Every structure is written in structure tokens, then in C-alpha cells.
XYZ file of C-alpha atoms in Angstrom:
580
model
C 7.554 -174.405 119.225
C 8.400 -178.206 118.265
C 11.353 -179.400 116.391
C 12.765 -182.369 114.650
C 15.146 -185.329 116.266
C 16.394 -187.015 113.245
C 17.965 -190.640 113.590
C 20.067 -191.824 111.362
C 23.382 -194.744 111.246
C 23.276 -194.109 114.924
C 23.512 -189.846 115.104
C 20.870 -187.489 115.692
C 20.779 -183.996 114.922
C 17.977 -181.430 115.015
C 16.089 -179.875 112.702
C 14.004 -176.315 112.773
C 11.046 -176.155 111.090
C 9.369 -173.305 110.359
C 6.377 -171.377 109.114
C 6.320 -171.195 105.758
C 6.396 -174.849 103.903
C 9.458 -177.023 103.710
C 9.902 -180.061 102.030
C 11.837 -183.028 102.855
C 13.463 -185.904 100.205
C 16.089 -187.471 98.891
C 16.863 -184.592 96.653
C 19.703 -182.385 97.735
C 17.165 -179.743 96.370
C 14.874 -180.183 99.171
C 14.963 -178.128 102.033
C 15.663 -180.977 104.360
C 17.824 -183.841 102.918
C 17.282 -187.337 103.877
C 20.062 -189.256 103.718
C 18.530 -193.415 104.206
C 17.570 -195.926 102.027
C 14.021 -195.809 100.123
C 13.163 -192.483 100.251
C 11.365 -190.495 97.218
C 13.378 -187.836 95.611
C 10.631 -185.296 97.160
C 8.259 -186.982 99.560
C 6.525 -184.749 102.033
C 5.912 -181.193 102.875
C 6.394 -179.785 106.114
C 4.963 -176.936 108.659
C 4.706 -175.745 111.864
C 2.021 -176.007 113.361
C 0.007 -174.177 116.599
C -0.457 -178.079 118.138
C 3.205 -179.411 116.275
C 4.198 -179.835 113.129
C 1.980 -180.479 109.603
C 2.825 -183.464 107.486
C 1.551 -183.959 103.837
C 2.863 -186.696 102.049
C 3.493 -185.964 98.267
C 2.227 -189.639 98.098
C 0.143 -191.862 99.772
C 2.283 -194.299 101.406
C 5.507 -193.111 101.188
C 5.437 -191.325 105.092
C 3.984 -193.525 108.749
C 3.268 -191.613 111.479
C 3.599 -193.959 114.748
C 3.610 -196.714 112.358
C 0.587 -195.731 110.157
C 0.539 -194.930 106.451
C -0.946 -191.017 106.499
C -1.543 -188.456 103.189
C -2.175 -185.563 105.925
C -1.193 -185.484 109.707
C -0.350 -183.201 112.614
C 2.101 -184.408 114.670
C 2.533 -183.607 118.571
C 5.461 -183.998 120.522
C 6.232 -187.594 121.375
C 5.019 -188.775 117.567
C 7.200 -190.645 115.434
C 7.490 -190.014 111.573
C 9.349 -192.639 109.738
C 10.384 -191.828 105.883
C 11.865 -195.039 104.087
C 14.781 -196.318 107.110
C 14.591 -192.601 108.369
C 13.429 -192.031 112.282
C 11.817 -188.194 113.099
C 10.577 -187.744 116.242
C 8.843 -184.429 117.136
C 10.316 -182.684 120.335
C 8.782 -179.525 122.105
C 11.741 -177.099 121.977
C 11.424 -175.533 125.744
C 11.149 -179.132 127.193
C 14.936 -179.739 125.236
C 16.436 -176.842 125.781
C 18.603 -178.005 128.756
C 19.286 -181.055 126.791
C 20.520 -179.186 123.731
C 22.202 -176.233 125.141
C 24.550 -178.364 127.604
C 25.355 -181.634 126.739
C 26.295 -181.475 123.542
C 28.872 -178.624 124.199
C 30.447 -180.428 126.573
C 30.360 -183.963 123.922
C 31.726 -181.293 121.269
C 34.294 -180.857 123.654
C 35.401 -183.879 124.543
C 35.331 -184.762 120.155
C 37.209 -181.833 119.832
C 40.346 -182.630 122.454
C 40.436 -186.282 121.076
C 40.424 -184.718 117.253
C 43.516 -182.094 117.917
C 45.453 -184.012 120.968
C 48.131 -185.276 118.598
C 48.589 -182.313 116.194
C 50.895 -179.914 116.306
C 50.468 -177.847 112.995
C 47.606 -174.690 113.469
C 46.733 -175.083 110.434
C 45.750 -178.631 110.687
C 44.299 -177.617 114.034
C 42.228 -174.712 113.062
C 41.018 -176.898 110.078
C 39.790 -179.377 112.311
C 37.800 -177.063 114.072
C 36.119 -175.865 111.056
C 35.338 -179.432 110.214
C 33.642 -180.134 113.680
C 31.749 -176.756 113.109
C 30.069 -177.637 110.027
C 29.112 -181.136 111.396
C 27.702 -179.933 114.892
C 25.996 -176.930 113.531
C 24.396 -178.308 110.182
C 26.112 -175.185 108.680
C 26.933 -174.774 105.150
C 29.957 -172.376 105.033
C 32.568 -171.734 108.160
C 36.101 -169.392 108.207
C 38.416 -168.170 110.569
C 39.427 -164.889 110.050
C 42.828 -163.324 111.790
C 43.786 -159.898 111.625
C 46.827 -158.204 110.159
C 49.355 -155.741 110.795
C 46.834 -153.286 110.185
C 43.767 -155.313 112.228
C 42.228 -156.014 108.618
C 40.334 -159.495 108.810
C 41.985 -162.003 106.751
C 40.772 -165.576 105.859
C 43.548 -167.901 107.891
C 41.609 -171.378 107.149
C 37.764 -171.833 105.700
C 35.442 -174.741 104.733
C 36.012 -174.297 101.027
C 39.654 -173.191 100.366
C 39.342 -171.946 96.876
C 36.240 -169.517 97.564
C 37.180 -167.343 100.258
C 36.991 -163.588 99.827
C 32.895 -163.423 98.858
C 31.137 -165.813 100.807
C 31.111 -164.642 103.954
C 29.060 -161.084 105.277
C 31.819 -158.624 106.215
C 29.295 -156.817 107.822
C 28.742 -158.843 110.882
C 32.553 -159.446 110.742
C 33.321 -155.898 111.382
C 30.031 -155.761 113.971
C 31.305 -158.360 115.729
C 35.170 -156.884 115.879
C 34.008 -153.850 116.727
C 31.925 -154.445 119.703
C 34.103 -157.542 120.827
C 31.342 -159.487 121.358
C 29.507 -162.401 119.572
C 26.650 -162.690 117.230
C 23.996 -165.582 117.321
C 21.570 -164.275 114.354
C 18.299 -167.185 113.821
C 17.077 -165.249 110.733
C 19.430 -163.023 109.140
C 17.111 -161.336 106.540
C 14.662 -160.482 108.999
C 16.982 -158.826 111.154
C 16.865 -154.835 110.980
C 20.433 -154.307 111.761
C 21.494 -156.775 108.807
C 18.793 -157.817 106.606
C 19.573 -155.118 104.430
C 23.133 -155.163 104.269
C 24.776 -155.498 100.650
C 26.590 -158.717 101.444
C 23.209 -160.600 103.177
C 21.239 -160.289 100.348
C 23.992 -161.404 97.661
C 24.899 -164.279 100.036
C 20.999 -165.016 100.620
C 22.056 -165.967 104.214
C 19.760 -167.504 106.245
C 21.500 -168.146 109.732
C 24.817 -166.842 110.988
C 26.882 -167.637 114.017
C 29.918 -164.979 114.569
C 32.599 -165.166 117.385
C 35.411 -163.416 118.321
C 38.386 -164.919 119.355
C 40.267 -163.314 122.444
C 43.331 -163.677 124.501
C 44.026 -161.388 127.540
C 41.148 -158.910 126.197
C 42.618 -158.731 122.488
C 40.814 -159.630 119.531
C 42.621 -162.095 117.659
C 40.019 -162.082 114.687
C 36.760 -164.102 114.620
C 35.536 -167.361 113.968
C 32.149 -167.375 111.292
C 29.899 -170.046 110.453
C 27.014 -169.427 107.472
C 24.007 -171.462 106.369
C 21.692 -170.427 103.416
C 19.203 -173.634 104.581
C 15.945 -171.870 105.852
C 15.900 -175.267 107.968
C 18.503 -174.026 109.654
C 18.567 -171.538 112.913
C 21.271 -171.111 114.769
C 20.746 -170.713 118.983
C 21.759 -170.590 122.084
C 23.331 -174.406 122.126
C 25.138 -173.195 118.772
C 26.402 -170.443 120.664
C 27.653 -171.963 123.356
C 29.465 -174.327 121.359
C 30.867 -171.692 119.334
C 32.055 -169.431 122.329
C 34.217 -172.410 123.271
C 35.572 -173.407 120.139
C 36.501 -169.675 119.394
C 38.128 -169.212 122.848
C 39.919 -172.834 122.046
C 41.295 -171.257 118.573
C 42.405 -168.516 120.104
C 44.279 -169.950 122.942
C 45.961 -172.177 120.088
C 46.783 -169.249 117.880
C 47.929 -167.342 120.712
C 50.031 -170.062 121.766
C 51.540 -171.069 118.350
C 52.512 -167.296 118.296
C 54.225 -167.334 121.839
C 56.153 -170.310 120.510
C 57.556 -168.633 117.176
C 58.262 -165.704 119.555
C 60.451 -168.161 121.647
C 61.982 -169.086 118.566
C 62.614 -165.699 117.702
C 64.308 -164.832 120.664
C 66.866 -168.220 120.764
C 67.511 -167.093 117.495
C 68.566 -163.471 118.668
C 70.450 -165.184 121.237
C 72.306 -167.002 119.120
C 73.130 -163.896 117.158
C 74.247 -162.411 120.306
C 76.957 -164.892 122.099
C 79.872 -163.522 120.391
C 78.804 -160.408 121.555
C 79.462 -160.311 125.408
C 75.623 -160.540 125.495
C 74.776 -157.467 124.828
C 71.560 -157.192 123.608
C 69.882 -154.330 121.393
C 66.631 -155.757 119.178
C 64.315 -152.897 119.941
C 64.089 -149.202 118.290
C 65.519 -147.564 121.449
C 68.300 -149.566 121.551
C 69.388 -149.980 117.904
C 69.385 -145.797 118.147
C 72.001 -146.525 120.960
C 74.223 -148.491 119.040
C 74.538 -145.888 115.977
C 75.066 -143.356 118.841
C 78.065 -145.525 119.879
C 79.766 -146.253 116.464
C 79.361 -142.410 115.549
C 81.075 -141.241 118.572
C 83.396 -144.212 119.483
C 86.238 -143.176 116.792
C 85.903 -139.599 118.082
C 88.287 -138.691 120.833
C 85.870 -136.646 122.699
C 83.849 -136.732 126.253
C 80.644 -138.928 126.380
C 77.814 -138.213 128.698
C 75.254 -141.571 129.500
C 71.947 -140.454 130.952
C 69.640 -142.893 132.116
C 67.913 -144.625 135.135
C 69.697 -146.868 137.684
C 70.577 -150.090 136.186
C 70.013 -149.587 132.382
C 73.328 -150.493 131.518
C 75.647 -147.512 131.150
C 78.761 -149.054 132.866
C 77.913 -152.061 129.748
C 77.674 -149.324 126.943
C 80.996 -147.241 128.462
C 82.671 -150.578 127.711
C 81.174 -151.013 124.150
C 82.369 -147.397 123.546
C 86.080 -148.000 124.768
C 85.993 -151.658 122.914
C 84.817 -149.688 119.417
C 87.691 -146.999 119.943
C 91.195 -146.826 118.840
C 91.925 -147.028 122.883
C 90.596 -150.502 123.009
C 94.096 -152.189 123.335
C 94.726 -150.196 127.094
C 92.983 -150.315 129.813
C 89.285 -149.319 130.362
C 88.877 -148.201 134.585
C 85.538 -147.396 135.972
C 84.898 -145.514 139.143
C 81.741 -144.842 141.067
C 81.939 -141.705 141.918
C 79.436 -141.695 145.089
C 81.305 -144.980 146.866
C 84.524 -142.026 147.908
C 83.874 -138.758 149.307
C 86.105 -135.500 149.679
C 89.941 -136.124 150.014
C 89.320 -140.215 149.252
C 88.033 -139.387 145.783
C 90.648 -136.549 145.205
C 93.027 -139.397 145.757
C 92.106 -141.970 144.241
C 91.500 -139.887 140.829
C 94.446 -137.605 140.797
C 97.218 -139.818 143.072
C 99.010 -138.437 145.832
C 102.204 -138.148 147.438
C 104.131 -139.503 150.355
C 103.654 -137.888 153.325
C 100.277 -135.349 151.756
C 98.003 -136.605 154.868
C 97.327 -139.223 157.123
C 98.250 -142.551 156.191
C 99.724 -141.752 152.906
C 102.614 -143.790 153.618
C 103.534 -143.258 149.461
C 103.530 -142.352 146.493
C 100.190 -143.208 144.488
C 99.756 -142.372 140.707
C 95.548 -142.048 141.122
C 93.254 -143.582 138.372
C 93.979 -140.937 135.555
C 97.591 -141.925 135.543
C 96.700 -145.712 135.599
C 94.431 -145.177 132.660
C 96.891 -143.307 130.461
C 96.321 -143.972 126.632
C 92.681 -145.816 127.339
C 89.566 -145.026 128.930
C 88.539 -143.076 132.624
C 84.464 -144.245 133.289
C 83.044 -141.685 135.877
C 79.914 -143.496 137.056
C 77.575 -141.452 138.832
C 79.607 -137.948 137.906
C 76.619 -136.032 139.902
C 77.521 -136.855 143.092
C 81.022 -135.320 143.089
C 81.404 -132.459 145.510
C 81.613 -129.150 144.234
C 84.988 -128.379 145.523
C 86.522 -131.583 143.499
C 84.525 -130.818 140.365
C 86.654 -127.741 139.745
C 89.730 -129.422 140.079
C 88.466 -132.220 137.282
C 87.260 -129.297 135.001
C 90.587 -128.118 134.981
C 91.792 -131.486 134.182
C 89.647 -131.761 131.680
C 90.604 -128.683 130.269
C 94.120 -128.325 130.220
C 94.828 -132.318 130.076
C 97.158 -132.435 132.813
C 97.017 -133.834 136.264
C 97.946 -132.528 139.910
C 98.418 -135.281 142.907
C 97.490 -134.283 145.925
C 100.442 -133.075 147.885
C 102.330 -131.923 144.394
C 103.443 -128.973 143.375
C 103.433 -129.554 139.333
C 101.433 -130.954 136.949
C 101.988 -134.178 135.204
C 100.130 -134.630 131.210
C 97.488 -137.300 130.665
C 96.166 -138.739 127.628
C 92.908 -140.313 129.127
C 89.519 -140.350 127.001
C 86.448 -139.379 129.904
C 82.873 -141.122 129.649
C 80.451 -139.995 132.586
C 77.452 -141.231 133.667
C 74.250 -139.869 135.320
C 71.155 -141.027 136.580
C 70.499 -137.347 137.176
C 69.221 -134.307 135.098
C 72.579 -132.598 135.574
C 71.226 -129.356 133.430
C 68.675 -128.848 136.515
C 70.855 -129.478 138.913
C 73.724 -127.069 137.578
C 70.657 -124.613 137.447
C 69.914 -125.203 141.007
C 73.470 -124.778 142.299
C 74.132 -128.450 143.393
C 76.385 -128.820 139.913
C 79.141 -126.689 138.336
C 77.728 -125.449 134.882
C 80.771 -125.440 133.136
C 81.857 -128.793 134.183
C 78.654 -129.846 132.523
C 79.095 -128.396 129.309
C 82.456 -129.537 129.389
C 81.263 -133.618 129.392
C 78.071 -132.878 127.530
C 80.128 -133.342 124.565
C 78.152 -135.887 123.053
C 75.054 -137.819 125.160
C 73.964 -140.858 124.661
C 70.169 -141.485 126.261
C 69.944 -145.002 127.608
C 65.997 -146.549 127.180
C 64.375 -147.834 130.491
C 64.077 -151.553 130.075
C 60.248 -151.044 130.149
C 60.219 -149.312 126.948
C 62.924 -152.132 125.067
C 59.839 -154.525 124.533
C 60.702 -157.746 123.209
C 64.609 -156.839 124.643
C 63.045 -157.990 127.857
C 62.631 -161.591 126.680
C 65.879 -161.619 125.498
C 67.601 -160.391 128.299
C 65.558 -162.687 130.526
C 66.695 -165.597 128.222
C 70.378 -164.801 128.042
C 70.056 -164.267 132.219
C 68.406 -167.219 132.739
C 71.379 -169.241 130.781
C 73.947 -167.747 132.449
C 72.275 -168.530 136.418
C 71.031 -171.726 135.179
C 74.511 -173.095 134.497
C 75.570 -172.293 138.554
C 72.450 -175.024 139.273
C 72.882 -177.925 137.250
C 70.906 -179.785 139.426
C 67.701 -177.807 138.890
C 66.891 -179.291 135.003
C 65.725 -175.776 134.587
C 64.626 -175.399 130.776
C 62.273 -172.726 130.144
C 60.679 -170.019 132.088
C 56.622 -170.176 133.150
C 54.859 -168.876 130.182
C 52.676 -166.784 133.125
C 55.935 -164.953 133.990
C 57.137 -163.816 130.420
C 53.927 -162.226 130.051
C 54.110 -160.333 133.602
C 57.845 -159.409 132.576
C 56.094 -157.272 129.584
C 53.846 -155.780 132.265
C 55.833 -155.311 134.669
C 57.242 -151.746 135.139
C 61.124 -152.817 136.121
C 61.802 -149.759 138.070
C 65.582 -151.278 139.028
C 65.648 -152.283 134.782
C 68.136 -154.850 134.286
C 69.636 -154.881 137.297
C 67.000 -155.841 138.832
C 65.677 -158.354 135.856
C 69.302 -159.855 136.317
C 68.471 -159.853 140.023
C 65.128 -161.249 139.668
C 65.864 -163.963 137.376
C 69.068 -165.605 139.875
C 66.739 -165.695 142.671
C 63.786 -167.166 140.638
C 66.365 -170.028 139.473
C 67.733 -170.573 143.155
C 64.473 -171.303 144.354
C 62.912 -173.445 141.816
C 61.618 -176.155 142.518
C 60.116 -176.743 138.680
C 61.691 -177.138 135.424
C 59.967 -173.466 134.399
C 60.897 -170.652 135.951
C 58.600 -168.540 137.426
C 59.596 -164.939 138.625
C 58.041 -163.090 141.858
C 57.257 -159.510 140.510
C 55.719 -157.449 142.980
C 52.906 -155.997 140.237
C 54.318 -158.701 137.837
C 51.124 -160.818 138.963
C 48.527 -158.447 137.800
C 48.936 -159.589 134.098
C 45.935 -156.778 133.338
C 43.696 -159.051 131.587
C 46.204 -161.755 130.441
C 44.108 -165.242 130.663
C 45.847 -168.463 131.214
C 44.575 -171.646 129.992
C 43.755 -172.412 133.630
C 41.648 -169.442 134.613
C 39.847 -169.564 131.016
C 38.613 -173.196 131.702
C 37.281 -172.520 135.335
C 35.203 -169.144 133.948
C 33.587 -171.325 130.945
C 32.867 -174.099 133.465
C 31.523 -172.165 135.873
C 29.602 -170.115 133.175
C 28.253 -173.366 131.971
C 27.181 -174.903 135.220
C 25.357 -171.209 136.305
C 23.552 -171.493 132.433
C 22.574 -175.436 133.528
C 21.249 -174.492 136.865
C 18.662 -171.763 135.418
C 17.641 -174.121 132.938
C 16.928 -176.955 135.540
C 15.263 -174.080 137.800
C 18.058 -174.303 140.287
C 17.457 -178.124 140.568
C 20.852 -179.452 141.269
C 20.436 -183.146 140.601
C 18.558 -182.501 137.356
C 21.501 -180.077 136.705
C 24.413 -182.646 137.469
C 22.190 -185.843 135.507
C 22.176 -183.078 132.587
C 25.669 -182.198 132.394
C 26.561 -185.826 132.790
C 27.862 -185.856 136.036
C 27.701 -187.370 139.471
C 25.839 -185.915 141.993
C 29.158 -185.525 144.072
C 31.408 -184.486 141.017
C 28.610 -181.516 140.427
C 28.869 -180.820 144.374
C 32.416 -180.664 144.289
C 32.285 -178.197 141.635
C 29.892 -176.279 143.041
C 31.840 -175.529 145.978
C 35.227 -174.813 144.208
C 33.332 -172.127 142.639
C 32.333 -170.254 145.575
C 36.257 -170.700 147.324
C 38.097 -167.133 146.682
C 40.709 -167.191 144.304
C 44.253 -167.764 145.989
């Protein structure tokens, strides 16, 4: 099959012809418009032909073929039509494919960085790439569709503003979101899967070119590029450009909305200082803080269930703090750091002289908390022999030191704490039943911080503030955008105290301005793609693609991608190095 290099003010493009006749003029009504100086409004008709491409001048004179005035011609490869200051030379479309399909993507490229290296607005930027589109492709009509809360395909920026909702085939926009993968279709109402859709035949499409757009194996929405000019086929060059420029507009949206979600959560942050930094913007957690204003003016026990280092000792304080008791004093006590007689002790006081080395008198925690607040951390791990002696506390509201032989009233309110299904283990023995109907009074289930979602950014961010401030010297600013998204993959088994834990040690030994945390499985980012790794598998896609069409000739392979023999080399072998 042969093809069409025009030449014109110094750019080239190509043009398909096909089959059936086309004609060629100054007329935008022509199939193919020529855009020099002293061309007829209609001046030739064109074909393809078995040895080229048929030429009949509409009149005698007006087209030369290698310089000659001809009414009827076929022209081979290598001949040279000239209409009026126009330049066509006939190309055989196998012997250009290498040409077509690789260096132009990569001078699209290059246009494309220089057009959108000082913008900053994705609008702007995504119009820009619609504008390149339409001039690289020869296309007619070109959108980028996003999807909405509900994944419905919305236009976000198009060719033609005011027409957006009809001219453009929904049907290969749901195709291509529903298999995730692009569509490169040379003759749309010949196709069998499309040709007889609703919205090809109103459109009278001829060639389309549909992309999605992905980041970390999500479908953003797609980028779509029409042409109703039978001139006009879309191919495997056009699809190569297109793959990049959609992976490009996704990476940008993608990145715009990481920014606004940065925004978002310095915003939160803000809303947050006067609040001791506790944080509560997810579902779970704004469930936790109802729990805690419903039962904070109540005057009644408090059970907190949840794993190690969600924050119960943090919420036992927001409970006291929202109580009438908030003026006296709030005294937690982990309950598995003092065994047997030490515990006894320390809760319920003793007396001079009661054992060994109880030189005097002690008044115990429940004394020293009268009027406020008693925090049992860890409740489960009292013996059984001391958890009868706090039940009758509990009970009866008075207290008995050890070595005393009367009881002394409290006024003490009691939150507990568990990391422990205490209901199982007061089935299995290991926990006095009524003891833990007594405290199950009210419970309050704290979320692991895997389930808090965007909570984990903010938490992160206030952490990072606070350890930042110990290391001036560091210019730390902003975390590695690589580690917020293994944070929301990451399945925080220690939950914040081991984000807390995590972030101080990934500020003590930075050596950058961005943070970047060492997660064990935070690394695996499950399909996340950086910029980085995006780049390397397009360029190494591209120089595999260039190799088959040079037939594995390297030097034809590194003159056609515009390189140096060694530069090609080089890359070459960084492909084949394992991944560190």
C-alpha cells in the first residue's frame, strides 16, 4: 500500500489514500485540502492503485508529476506530484513504517514537554494536549473524558467546547472502559463490532483512536480522538502517540488530585491544632466522637476495645476532658506493667507496716483520683484474685488498703481498656464475668488505623510536624509522594503507634527534604506506578517495538529513534539490569 508525504511551509504530514476516489483542492469540500498558493478549488482525483496511486487531473495543466504536466498518471513510490506550491511525494507504507511509528512519538514528545513545562493549571494542560492531538493526528474532533462519583464518563476538556455531549461514540467509550484497554479503529463503519452502532452512523465516523487513561491500574477515564475524513486512518504510529499522551494526562490528573488532597489535609490540620491533635475525618472515627459526647456527661463505666496502639489512652482523655470531672485529675494505669500485691497497692493504697518494705502509709491511685477520672489500660490482664476485690469496689464505691481493716468512700469515674475480647475470655475462665458486665457499661469500638483512610494522611502530617520541629536542621518539608501511597497500603498492624513510630525514625534519618518511610510491605504499592517506573516501561516498550521493525538491527534501530549508537547501547543494557 503507498501513501502520501505532503510538504508544506516546512511540515509534512501523511495522507491515506484509499480505494474508492478522493479528490484533492483548494476547497475545504474536498476530501483532501490543499492549503498553498495556486491551487484550483477542485483539481485532481485520486486512487489507489495495485502499482501506487492514480492521478487524474480535473484539468490539463493544473497537476506535474516529476516535473511534467499529466491529465492521467500512476504514480510509484519515489514520484513527486506537485499541485500549485504544494510537494506530494508517494511513499510505500511498509518501507515507512519504522519511520512513522517511532520518531514522531518521540518528536510529539519532546513538543509536548516544551508546550506544558511552564503550566500549572490542568485545564490549560489537558487543553494543550487536545490541541497537539488534533495537529499530529489530522483528526477532526478530540475529548477527554473523566469519570464521576459514580464512574459515569464526563467531558473534562474537548476540541470544541460548546458541542460536547453528541459528538463523540459512547460506544467505544464504554468498550474501551470496560476492557481497560485501547482502541485503534482504521475504518469504523466497516468494523462488525461498531459499524452498526447507533452513535457511528449518526456521527458518520470514519476513524477513531480511544485510550484509557490509568494510574496504579485505575481507570481515570479516556482520552478520544474522531475524524469523519475518509482520508483519514488512524494506526499504529497514532497509537503509540496516543498511549503516551493518555498515560501523560493521567499522570497529570492524578497528580493535580494528590495535590488538592494535600491541600485537603493542611486544611484538616489546621482545623485540628486547637484540638490536642486529635484527629477524626473518617466514618469510623466521627462514630467515635458521638460515642464520646453521648456518654461523657454520663457518670457511668466506659469500656474501649480495640487493637494495640489505636488510641484508647487518647480517647479516655477526650472522655474525662468532655465530663463534668474535667477540672480534677485524670490517672492512667497499665494494668499488665504490676502484678499481684504491686497492683493491689498501687490501686487501693496500703498501710504502714502491711508487708515488706511498706515503710508507710500510701493512699493508692483510687484515692489520688477522687472526684476525676481512674483509666485502667489493659483491664484483661488483671489476675483473677484482684479482679474481685475491684468488682467490689466498683460496686459498693468504697475502697480497702491493703493492711486495713475498714473501708474508705471514693467518688472516682472508671474507663477500661482492652485489646482483648473480654466476653470470650470470661467464657473461657481467664476473666470474671461479672466484673465484665460491670465495666461493659457503655463500649466504645476504636477503628484500626487501616480502616480510617484518609485519617492516615492526616495523622502522618500532624506526626511529621511535630518530629520535624526536634530536627531543624533537616529542611524537611513534605513527605515522598511514593510513601503516602504505601501508607494507604500498608496494613499498620502496631496503628498509630507504630505510624508515630515510623514517621520519627523516617525524619531522623533523612537525608532529603521528603520523607520517605521504610514499611516492611509498605513497598509493594500493588500496582501504584510512579512517574519513574512509567517512563522506563514506555521506553523500553518503544525500543522492543523499534527493534522488530528494524529486524533486530540495532544501528538501524538507534539511527531511527534518533540516537547514538552508544546512547541506544546504554539503554539496551539498563533494560536487561534487575530492578533494585
Amino acid at each position: 500500500m503507498t501513501i502520501l508525504k505532503e510538504f508544506y511551509n516546512n511540515a509534512t504530514r501523511l495522507i491515506r489514500v484509499g480505494a474508492r476516489a478522493q479528490f484533492i483542492g483548494a476547497s475545504k469540500e474536498n476530501d483532501i485540502v490543499a492549503l498553498g498558493k495556486g491551487i484550483a478549488d477542485v483539481s485532481a482525483k485520486l486512487c489507489q492503485h495495485a502499482q501506487g496511486i492514480e492521478v487524474q487531473a480535473i484539468k490539463y495543466g493544473d497537476i506535474r508529476v516529476n516535473g511534467a504536466k499529466i491529465h492521467e498518471c500512476i504514480c510509484a513510490p519515489g514520484n513527486r506530484i506537485t499541485i500549485g506550491d504544494m510537494v506530494y511525494i508517494v511513499e510505500d507504507m511498509v518501507e515507512h513504517s519504522a519511520q512513522t511509528i517511532v520518531q514522531p512519538v518521540f518528536d510529539e514528545f519532546v513538543r509536548f514537554s516544551e508546550a506544558v513545562g511552564n503550566e500549572r493549571d490542568l485545564t490549560t494542560l489537558l487543553q494543550k494536549i487536545i490541541t497537539i492531538l488534533l495537529s499530529a493526528l489530522h483528526a477532526e474532533e478530540a475529548f477527554i473524558l473523566t469519570l464521576d462519583d459514580r464512574k459515569v464518563p464526563r467531558v473534562f476538556v474537548s476540541s470544541n467546547p460548546a458541542e460536547t455531549t453528541d459528538r463523540f461514540s459512547d460506544t467505544i467509550v464504554q468498550e474501551v472502559l470496560r476492557n481497560k484497554s485501547p482502541l485503534c479503529i482504521g475504518n469504523v463503519l466497516a468494523d462488525n463490532r461498531f459499524g452498526a452502532a447507533q452513535s457511528i452512523m449518526d456521527l458518520n465516523l470514519s476513524t477513531v483512536l480511544c485510550c484509557p487513561m490509568m494510574v496504579a491500574q485505575q481507570v481515570l477515564g479516556v482520552m478520544y480522538v474522531g475524524s469523519k475524513n475518509p482520508t483519514v486512518s488512524f494506526g499504529d504510529r497514532d497509537m503509540a502517540m496516543m498511549r503516551l499522551y493518555a498515560l501523560m494526562a493521567g499522570m497529570l490528573i492524578d497528580h493535580v488530585g494528590f495535590i488538592a488532597q494535600q491541600n485537603d489535609i493542611i486544611s484538616q490540620l489546621s482545623s485540628h491544632t486547637a484540638d490536642a491533635g486529635f484527629i477524626a475525618g473518617s466514618h469510623a472515627m466521627k462514630k467515635v466522637l458521638v460515642d464520646i459526647d453521648s456518654v461523657a456527661g454520663a457518670d457511668i463505666t466506659v469500656l474501649l476495645t480495640g487493637e494495640t496502639g489505636t488510641g484508647k489512652d487518647v480517647i479516655a482523655q477526650r472522655i474525662h476532658a468532655k465530663s463534668s470531672r474535667a477540672s480534677f485529675p485524670f490517672i492512667p494505669v497499665n494494668c499488665s506493667s504490676l502484678k499481684g500485691e504491686l497492683l493491689e497497692s498501687e490501686l487501693f493504697g496500703h498501710k504502714k507496716g502491711s508487708f515488706t518494705g511498706a515503710t508507710r502509709d500510701h493512699d493508692g491511685l483510687f484515692v489520688a483520683a477522687s472526684n476525676g477520672t481512674l483509666f485502667l489500660d489493659e483491664i484483661s490482664e488483671i489476675e483473677l484474685s484482684l479482679q474481685a476485690k475491684l468488682l467490689r469496689t466498683l460496686e459498693t464505691g468504697k475502697v480497702r488498703a491493703v493492711g486495713a481493716t475498714s473501708e474508705n468512700p471514693i467518688n472516682v469515674r472508671i474507663i477500661c481498656a482492652t485489646n482483648r475480647d473480654l466476653k470470650s475470655l470470661a467464657a473461657e475462665g481467664l476473666f470474671r464475668q461479672d466484673l465484665y458486665f460491670r465495666i461493659d457499661q457503655f463500649r466504645i469500638q476504636l477503628p484500626p488505623l487501616r480502616e480510617r483512610g484518609a485519617d492516615i494522611h492526616l495523622l502522618a502530617y500532624f506526626y511529621l510536624e511535630k518530629f520535624r520541629t526536634l530536627y531543624p536542621a533537616k529542611k524537611i518539608t513534605d513527605f515522598h509522594p511514593d510513601s503516602l501511597k504505601a501508607m494507604l497500603f500498608y496494613e499498620w498492624p502496631g496503628n498509630i503507634r507504630e505510624l508515630s513510630s515510623a514517621v520519627h525514625k523516617a525524619v531522623l534519618s533523612s537525608q532529603s527534604k521528603f520523607v520517605e518511610l521504610d514499611l516492611e510491605n509498605g513497598s509493594q504499592l500493588q500496582g501504584v506506578a510512579t512517574l519513574e517506573s512509567a517512563t522506563r516501561e514506555f521506553q523500553s516498550q518503544l525500543i522492543m517495538r523499534t527493534l522488530s521493525a528494524c529486524s533486530q538491527n540495532r544501528e538501524e534501530a538507534a539511527k531511527t529513534l534518533g540516537m547514538s549508537r552508544a546512547t541506544f547501547f546504554r539503554y539496551l543494557a539498563a533494560m536487561n539490569e534487575p530492578t533494585k
